Each structure stands twice: as C-alpha cells, then as structure tokens.
PDB file of C-alpha atoms in Angstrom:
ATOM      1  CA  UNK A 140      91.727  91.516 116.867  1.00  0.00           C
ATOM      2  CA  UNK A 141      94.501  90.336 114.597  1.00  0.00           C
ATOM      3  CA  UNK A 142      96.690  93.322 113.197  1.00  0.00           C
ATOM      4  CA  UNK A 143      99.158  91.886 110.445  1.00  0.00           C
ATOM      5  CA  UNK A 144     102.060  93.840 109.298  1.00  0.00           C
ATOM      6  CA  UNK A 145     103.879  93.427 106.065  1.00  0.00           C
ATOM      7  CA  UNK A 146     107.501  93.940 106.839  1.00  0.00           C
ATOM      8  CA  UNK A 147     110.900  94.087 104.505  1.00  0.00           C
ATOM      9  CA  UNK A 148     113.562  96.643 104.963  1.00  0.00           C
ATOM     10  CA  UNK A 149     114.272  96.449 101.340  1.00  0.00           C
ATOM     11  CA  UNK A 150     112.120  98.304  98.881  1.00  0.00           C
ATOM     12  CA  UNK A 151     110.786  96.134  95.446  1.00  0.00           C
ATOM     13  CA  UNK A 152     109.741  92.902  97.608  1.00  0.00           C
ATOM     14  CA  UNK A 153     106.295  93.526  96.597  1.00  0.00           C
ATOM     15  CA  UNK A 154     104.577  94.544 100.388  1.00  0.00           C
ATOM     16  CA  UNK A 155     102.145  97.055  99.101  1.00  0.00           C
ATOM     17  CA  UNK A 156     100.954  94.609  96.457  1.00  0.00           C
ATOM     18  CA  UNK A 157     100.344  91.841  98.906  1.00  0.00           C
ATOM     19  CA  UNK A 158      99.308  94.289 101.964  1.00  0.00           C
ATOM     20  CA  UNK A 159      96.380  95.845  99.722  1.00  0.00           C
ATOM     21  CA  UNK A 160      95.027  92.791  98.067  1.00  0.00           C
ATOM     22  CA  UNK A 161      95.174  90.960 101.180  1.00  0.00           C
ATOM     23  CA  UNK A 162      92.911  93.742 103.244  1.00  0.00           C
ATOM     24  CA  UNK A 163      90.739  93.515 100.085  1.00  0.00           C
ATOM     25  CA  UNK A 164      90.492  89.771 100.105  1.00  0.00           C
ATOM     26  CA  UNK A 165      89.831  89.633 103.138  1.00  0.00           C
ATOM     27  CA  UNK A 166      86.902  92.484 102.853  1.00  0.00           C
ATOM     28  CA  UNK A 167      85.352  90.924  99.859  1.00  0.00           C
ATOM     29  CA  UNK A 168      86.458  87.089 100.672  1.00  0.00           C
ATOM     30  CA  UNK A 169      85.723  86.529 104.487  1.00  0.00           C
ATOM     31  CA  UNK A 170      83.051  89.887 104.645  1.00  0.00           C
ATOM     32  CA  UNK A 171      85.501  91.265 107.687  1.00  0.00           C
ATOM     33  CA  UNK A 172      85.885  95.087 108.248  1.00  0.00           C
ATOM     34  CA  UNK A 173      89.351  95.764 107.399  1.00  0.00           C
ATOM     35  CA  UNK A 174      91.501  98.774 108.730  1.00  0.00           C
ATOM     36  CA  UNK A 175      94.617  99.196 105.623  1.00  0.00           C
ATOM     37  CA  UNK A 176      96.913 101.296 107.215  1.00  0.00           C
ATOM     38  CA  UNK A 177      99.468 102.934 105.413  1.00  0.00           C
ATOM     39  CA  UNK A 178     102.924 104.460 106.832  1.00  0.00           C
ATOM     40  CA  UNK A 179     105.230 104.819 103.990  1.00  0.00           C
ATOM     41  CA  UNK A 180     106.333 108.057 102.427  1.00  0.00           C
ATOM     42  CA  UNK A 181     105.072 107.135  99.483  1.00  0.00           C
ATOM     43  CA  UNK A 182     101.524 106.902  99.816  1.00  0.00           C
ATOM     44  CA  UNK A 183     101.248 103.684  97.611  1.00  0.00           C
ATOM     45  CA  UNK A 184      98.546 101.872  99.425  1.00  0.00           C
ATOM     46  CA  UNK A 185      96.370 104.339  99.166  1.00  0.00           C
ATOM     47  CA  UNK A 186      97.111 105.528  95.676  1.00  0.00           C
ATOM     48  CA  UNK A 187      97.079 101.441  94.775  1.00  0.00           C
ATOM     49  CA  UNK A 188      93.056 101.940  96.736  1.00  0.00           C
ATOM     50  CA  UNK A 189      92.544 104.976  93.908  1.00  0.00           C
ATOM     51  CA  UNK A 190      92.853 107.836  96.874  1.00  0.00           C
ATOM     52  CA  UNK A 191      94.419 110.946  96.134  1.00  0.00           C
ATOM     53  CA  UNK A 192      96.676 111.136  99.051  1.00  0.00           C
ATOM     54  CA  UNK A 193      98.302 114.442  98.216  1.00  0.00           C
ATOM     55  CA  UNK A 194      95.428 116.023  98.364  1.00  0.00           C
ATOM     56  CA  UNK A 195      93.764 115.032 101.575  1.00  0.00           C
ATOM     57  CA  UNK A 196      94.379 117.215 104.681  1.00  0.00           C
ATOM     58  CA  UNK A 197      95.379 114.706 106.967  1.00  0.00           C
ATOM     59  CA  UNK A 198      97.138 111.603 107.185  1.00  0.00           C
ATOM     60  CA  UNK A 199      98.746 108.640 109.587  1.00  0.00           C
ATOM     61  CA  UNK A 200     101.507 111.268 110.618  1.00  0.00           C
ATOM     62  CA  UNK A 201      98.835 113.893 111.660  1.00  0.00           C
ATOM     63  CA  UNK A 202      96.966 111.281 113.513  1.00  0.00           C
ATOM     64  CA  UNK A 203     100.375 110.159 115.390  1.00  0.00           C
ATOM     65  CA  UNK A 204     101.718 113.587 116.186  1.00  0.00           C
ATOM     66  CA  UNK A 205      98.389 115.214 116.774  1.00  0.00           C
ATOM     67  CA  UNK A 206      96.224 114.493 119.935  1.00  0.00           C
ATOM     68  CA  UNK A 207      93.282 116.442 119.183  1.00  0.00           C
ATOM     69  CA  UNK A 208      93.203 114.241 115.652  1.00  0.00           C
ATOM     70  CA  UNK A 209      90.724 111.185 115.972  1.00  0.00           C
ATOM     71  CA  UNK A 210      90.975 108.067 114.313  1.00  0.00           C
ATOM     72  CA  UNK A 211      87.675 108.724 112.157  1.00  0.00           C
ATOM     73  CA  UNK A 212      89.271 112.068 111.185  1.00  0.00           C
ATOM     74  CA  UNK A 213      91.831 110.400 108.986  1.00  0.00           C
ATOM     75  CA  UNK A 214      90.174 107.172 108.020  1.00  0.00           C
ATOM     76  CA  UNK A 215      89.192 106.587 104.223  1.00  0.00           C
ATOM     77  CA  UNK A 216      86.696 104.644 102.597  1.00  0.00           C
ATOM     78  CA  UNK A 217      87.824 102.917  99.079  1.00  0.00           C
ATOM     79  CA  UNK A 218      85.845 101.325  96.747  1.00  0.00           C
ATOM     80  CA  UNK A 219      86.025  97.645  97.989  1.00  0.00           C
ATOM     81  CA  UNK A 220      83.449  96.961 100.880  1.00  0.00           C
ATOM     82  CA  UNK A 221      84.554  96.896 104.510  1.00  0.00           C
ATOM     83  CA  UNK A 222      87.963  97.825 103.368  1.00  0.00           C
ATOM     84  CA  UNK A 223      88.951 101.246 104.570  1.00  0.00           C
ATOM     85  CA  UNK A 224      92.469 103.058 104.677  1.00  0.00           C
ATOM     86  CA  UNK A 225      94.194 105.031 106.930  1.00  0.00           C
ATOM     87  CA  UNK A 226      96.711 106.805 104.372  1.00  0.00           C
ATOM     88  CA  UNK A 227     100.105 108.415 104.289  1.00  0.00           C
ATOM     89  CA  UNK A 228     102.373 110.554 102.409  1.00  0.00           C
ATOM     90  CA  UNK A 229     105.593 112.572 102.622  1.00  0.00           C
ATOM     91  CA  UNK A 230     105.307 113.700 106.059  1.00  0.00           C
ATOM     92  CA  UNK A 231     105.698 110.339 107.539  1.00  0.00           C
ATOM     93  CA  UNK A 232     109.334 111.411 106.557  1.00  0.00           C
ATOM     94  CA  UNK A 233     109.157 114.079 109.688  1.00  0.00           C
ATOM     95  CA  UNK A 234     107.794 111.207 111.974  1.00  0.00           C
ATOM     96  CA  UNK A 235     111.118 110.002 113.587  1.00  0.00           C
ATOM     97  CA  UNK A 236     112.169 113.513 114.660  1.00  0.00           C
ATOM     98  CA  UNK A 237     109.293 114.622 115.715  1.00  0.00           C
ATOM     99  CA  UNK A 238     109.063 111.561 118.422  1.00  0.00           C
ATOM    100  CA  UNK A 239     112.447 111.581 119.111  1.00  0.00           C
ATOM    101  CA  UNK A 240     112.106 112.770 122.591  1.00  0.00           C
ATOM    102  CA  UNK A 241     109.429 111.060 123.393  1.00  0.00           C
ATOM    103  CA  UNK A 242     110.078 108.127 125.987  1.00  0.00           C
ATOM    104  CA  UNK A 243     107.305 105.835 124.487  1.00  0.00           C
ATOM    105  CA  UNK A 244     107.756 106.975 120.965  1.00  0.00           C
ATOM    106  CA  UNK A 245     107.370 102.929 119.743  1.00  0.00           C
ATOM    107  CA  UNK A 246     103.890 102.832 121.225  1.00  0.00           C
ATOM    108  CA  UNK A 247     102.333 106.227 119.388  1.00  0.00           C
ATOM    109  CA  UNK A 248     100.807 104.048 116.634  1.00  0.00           C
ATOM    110  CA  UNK A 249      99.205 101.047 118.923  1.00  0.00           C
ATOM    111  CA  UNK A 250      97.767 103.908 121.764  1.00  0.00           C
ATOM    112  CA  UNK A 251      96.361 105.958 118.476  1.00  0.00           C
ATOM    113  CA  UNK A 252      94.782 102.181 117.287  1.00  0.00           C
ATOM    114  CA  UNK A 253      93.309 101.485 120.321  1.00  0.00           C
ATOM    115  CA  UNK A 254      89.905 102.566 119.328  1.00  0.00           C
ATOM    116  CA  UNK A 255      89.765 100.889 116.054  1.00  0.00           C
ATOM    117  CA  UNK A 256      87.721  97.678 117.391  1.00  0.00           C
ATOM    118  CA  UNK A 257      85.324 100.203 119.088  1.00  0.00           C
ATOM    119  CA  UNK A 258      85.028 101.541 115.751  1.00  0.00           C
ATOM    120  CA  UNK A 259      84.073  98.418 113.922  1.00  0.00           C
ATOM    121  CA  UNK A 260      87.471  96.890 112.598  1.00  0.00           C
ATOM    122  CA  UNK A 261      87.854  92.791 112.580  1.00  0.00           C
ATOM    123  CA  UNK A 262      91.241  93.099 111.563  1.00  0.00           C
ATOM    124  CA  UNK A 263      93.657  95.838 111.211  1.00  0.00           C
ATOM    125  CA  UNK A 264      96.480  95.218 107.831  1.00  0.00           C
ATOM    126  CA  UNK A 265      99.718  97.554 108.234  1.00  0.00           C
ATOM    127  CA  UNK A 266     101.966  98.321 104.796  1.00  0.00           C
ATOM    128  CA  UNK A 267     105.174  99.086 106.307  1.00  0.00           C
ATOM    129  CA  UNK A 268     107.888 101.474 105.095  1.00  0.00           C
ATOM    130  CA  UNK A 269     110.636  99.806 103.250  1.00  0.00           C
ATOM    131  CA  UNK A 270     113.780 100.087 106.687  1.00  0.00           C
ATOM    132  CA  UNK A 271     113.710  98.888 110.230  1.00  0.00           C
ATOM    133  CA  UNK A 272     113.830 102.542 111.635  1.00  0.00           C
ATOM    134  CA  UNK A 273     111.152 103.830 114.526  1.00  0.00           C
ATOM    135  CA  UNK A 274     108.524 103.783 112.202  1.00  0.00           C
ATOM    136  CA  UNK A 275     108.183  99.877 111.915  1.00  0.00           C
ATOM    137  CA  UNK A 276     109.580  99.581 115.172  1.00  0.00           C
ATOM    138  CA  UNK A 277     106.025 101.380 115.821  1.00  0.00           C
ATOM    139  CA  UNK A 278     104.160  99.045 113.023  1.00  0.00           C
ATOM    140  CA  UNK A 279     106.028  95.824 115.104  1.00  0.00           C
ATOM    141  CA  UNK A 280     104.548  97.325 118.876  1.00  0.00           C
ATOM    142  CA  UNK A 281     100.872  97.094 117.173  1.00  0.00           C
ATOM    143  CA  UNK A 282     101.237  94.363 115.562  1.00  0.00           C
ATOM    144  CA  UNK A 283     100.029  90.687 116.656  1.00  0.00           C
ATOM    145  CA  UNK A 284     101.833  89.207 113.131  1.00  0.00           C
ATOM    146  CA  UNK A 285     104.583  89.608 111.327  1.00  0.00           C
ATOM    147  CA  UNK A 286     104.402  88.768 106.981  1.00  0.00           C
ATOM    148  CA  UNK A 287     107.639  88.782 105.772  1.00  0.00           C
ATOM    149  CA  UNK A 288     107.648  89.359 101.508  1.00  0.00           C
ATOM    150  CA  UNK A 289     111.109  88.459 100.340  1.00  0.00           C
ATOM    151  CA  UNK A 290     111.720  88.904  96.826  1.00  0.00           C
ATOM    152  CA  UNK A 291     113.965  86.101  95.198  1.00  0.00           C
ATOM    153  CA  UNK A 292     116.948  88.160  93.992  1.00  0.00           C
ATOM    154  CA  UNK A 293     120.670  87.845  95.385  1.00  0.00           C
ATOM    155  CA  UNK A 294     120.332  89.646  98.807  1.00  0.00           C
ATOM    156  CA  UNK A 295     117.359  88.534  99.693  1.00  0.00           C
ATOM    157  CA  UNK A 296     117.948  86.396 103.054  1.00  0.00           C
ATOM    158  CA  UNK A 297     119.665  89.693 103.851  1.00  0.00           C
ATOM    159  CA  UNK A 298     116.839  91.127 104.424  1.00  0.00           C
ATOM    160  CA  UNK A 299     114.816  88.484 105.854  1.00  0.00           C
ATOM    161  CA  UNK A 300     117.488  87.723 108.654  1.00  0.00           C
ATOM    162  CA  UNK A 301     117.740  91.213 109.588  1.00  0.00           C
ATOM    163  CA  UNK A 302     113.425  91.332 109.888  1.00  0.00           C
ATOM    164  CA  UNK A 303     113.039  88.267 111.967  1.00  0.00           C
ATOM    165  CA  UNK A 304     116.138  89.522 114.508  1.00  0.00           C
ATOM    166  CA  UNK A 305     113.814  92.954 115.144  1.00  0.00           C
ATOM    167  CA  UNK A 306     111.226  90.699 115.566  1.00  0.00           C
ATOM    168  CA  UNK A 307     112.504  88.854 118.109  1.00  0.00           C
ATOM    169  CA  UNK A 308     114.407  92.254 119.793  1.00  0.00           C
ATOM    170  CA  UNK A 309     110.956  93.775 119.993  1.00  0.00           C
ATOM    171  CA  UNK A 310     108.923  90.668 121.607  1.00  0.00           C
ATOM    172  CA  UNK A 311     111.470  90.996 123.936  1.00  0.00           C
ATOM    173  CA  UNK A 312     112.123  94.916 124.540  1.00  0.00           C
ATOM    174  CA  UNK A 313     108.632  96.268 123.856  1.00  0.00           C
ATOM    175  CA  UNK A 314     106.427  93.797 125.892  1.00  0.00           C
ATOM    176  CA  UNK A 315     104.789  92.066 122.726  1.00  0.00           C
ATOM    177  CA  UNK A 316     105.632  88.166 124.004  1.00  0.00           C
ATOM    178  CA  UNK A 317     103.491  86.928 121.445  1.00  0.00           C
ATOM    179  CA  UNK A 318     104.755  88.780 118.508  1.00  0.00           C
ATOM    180  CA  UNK A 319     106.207  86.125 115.603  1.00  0.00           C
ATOM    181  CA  UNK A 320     106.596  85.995 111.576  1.00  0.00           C
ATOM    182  CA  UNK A 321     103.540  84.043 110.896  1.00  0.00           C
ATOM    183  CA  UNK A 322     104.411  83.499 106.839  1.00  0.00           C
ATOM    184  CA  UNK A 323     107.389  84.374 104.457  1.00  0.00           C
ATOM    185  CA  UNK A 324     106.402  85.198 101.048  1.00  0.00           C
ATOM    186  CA  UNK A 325     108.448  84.556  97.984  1.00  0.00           C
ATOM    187  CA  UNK A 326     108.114  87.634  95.425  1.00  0.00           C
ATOM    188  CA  UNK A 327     109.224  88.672  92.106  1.00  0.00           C
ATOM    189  CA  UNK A 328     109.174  84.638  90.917  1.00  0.00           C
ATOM    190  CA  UNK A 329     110.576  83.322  88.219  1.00  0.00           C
ATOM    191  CA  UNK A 330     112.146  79.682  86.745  1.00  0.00           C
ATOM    192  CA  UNK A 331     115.630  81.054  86.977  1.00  0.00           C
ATOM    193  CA  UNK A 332     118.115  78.851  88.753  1.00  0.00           C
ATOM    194  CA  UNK A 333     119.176  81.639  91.211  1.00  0.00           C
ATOM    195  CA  UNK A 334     115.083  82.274  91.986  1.00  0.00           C
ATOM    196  CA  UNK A 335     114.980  78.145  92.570  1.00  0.00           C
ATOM    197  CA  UNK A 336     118.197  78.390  95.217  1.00  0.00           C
ATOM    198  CA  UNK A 337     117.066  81.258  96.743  1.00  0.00           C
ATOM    199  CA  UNK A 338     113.616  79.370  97.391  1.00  0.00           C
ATOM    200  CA  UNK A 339     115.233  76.337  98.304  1.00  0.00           C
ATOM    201  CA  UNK A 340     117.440  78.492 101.061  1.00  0.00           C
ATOM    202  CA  UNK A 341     114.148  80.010 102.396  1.00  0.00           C
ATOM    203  CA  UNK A 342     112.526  76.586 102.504  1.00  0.00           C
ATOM    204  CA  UNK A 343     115.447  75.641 104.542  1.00  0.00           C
ATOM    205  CA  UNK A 344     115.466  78.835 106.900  1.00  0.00           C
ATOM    206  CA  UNK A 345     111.674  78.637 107.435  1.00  0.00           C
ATOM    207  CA  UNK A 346     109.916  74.937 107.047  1.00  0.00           C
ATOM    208  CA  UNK A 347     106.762  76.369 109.034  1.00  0.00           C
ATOM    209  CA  UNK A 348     106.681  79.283 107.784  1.00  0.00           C
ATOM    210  CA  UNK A 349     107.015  79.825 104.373  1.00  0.00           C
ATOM    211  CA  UNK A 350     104.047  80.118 102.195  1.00  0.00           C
ATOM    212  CA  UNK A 351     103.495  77.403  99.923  1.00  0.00           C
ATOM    213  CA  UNK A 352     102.811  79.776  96.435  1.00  0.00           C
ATOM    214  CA  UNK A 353     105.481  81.982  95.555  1.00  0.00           C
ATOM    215  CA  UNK A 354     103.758  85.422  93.858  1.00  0.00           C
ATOM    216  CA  UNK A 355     105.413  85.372  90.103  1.00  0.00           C
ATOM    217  CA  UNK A 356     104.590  87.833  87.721  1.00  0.00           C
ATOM    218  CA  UNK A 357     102.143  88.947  86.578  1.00  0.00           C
ATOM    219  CA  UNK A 358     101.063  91.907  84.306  1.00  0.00           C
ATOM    220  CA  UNK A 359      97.392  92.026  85.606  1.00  0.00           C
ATOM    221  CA  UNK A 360      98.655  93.128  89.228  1.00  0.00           C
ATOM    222  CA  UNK A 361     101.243  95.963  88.055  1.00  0.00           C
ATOM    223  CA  UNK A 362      98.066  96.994  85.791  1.00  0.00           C
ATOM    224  CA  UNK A 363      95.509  96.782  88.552  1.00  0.00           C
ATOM    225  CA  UNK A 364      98.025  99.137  90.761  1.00  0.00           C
ATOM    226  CA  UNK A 365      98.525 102.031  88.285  1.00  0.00           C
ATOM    227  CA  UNK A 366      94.550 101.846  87.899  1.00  0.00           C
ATOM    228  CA  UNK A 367      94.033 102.810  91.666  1.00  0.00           C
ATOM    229  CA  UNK A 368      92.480  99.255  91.820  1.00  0.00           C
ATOM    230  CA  UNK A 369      92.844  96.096  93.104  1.00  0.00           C
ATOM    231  CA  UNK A 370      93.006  92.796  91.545  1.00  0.00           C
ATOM    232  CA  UNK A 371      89.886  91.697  92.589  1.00  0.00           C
ATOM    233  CA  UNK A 372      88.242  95.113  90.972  1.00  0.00           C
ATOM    234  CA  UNK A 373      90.124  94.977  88.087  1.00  0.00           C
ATOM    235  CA  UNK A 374      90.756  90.984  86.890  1.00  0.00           C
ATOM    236  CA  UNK A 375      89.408  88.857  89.361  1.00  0.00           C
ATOM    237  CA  UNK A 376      89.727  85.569  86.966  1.00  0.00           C
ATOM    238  CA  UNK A 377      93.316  86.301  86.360  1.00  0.00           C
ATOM    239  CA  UNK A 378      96.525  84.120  87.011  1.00  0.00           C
ATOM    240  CA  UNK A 379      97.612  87.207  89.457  1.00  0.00           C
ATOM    241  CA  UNK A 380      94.155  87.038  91.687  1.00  0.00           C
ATOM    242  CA  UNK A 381      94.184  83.190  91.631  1.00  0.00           C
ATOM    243  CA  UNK A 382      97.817  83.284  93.353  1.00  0.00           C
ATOM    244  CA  UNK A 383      96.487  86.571  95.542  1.00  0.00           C
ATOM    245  CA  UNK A 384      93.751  84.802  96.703  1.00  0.00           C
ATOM    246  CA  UNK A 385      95.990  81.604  97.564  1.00  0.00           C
ATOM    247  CA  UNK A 386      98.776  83.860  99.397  1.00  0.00           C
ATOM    248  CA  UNK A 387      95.973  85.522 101.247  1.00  0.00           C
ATOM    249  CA  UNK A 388      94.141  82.362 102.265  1.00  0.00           C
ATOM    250  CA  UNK A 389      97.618  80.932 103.794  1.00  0.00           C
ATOM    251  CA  UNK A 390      98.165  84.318 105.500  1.00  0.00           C
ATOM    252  CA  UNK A 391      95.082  84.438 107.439  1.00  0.00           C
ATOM    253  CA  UNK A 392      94.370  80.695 107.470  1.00  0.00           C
ATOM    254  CA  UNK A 393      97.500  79.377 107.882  1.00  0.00           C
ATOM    255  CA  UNK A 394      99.372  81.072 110.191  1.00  0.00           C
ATOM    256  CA  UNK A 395     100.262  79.127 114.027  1.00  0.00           C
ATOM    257  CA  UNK A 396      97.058  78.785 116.618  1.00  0.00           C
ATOM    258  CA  UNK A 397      95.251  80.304 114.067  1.00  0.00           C
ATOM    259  CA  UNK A 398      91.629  78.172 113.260  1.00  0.00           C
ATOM    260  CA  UNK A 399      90.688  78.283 109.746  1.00  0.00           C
ATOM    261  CA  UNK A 400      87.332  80.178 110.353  1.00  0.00           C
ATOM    262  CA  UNK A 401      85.076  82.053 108.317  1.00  0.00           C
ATOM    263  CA  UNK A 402      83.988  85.697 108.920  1.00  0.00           C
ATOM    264  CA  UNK A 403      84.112  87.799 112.475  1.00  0.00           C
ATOM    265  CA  UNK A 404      84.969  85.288 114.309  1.00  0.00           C
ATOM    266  CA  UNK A 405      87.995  83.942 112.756  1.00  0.00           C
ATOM    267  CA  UNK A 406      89.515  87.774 113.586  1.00  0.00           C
ATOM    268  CA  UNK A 407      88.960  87.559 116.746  1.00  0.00           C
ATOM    269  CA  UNK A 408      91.948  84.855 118.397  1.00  0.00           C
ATOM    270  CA  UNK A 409      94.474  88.149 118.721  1.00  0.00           C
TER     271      UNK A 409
END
C-alpha cells in the first residue's frame, strides 16, 4: 500500500490544497479507495472535504491516544467516491504530551493504520501539520513517500532543506530504509523574478525530483476550499483542476520504481 505524506514545516505552502485534491483525484481519477488523513490542529482537510470537524465526537487524536477507539470509529465518508477522511482538530495540539513518555511514541500512528488495507484502503494520503515536531515525525514512520510543497517566496529552500534532513534522520533512526521525497512541488507561482530564481534553485537542488508544473494561482481552488469542496466538485474544467490533475498524475505516476499503472494495482508496489 502506498501512504504519501505532504510535508512542509512552514505554514502557506499550499499542503492541504494539494493533499485533498490529490486523495480526490486519485478516488475519482484512478477509482482507488483513498484513506485522507488529517493531523493538523486546524482541521482544514476535512473542513476543505465539507465535514464539520468541531462537531464530531472523535478524531485522529482520539484514535491515537485511545485503544479501545477503532479505526472505523473515526473514519468519514465525504462526498467524492472512495475518498474517505480520517479528521482532526484542536486536540491534536495535546498529542505530543500526551505520548511523551511513551518509548515508541513515533510509531502510534502506523500501529493505529495497520488495519486500514484490511479495511479496504489502496492508498492512504497524510496532510501533515505545518513543523517537524513528533507529530510528523509520526506521519514520516507511516509513511512510504515523502511530497514536499515548497512555496516560491524568500525562505523557501529553508524549509525544504530542513524536510529532506528529517527525512533522511528518520530512514535511518526509525527503521523506514525505504522512506524518500518522491516529488517537490512549487506553490504560490507567479512570473516574478524572485519566483523564477527560487525555481531555478529548486531545479538545481532536486533534478529528479521536482515536479514539472508549478501550482500558480488560481481563484477557482481558494473558492472550491471555502465551499467544503474540491476542485473536481466544484470546477473541474478550470485552469486550477487542469494543473491539479497534472501535479497529481506526476505524484502518483512519477515518483522512483513506481509503474505508471491504472487502478488497484498501481497502489499496491509499497
């Protein structure tokens, strides 16, 4: 099962846009059964999906803490099919004390996962939390890929360094040998000279990886979000699902060892 994880530890770089519409393109695209999981404070995947998350009684951080909470306890349907979300809210806040004495604390979220094929799921897509704290550290344990957004402003490769270095520390530390950044997404485009050299820097600091369209902007997407939809629901002939749908296709097609397969089986090489 591949389980990609949309990493920055800078907020704005666009993750939850690209981490939603992804699970959904791949859903509606490649008819795959897609697990969305959500462990930000903020909720936004699943608000982006339409879900109420303030509402619901549990979340990722009950499922992590809690034993006697199952997988199918906390799982959510949304309105694209075979895309399903495991959401999260506020108390993911409480997460990294609550753990803190725990010895295996990294490995909560890939033991509480380890049903999720059982269940159904092709492919599991993780939104991570915008810092490199014990939360992604558990997001980078589960993980078989690593998507690296990197919005095209002045700190960017600050960001981007410091991602691939946990990467790395964690192949290494946690037993995940195989763990890599599979793509590097430029965000937040525009024809600005700085946005060009900052592009031109990542093309320099990944050749293999970095994904060949850049996501620019694009009001259809920022509209799309505040509807609780995503692009596909909402404009699916627009500029913003055309580059969505390119992104996507690199993601899951292009990424190392990967073969460029259609449906179940082209989740299945993890």
């Amino acid at each position: 099962m591949r389980r990609i994880a949309f990493i920055n530890e800078k907020g704005g770089t666009c993750k939850t846009t690209l981490a939603v519409n992804t699970a959904a393109w791949l859903a509606r695209d490649r008819g795959l059964k897609v697990l969305l999981v959500d462990l930000d404070t903020q909720g936004h995947a699943g608000k982006s999906l339409g879900l109420d998350v303030r509402t619901l009684p549990r979340n990722v951080f009950h499922l992590l803490t809690d034993p006697a909470v199952r997988l199918e306890d906390v799982v959510q349907p949304s309105a694209v099919e075979g895309l399903s979300v495991l959401p999260a809210y506020k108390e993911m806040a409480d997460f990294p004390l609550v753990v803190a004495q725990d010895e295996r604390r990294a490995h909560r979220l890939a033991g509480r996962l380890e049903g999720a094929e059982a269940a159904g799921f092709d492919v599991i897509v993780f939104d991570a939390p915008p810092s490199m704290g014990i939360t992604t550290r558990n997001i980078l344990v589960a993980a078989t890929e690593v998507v690296v957004p990197v919005a095209l402003t002045y700190f960017a490769l600050d960001g981007c360094a410091e991602v691939a270095d946990t990467v790395r520390q964690v192949a290494e530390t946690e037993g995940r040998p195989g763990l890599r950044i599979t793509k590097v997404v430029p965000t937040l485009y525009r024809r600005t000279a700085l946005a060009t050299a900052i592009h031109e820097r990542l093309k320099a600091y990944f050749p293999e990886t970095l994904a060949a369209t850049p996501l620019g902007y694009n009001v259809k997407v920022d509209e799309a979000q505040s509807h609780g939809k995503t692009i596909w629901e909402y404009a699916p002939s627009s500029t913003g699902a055309r580059m969505l749908a390119a992104i996507a296709t690199e993601i899951f097609d292009g990424a190392p060892a990967r073969a460029a397969k259609r449906g179940k089986k082209a989740a299945s090489g993890a």
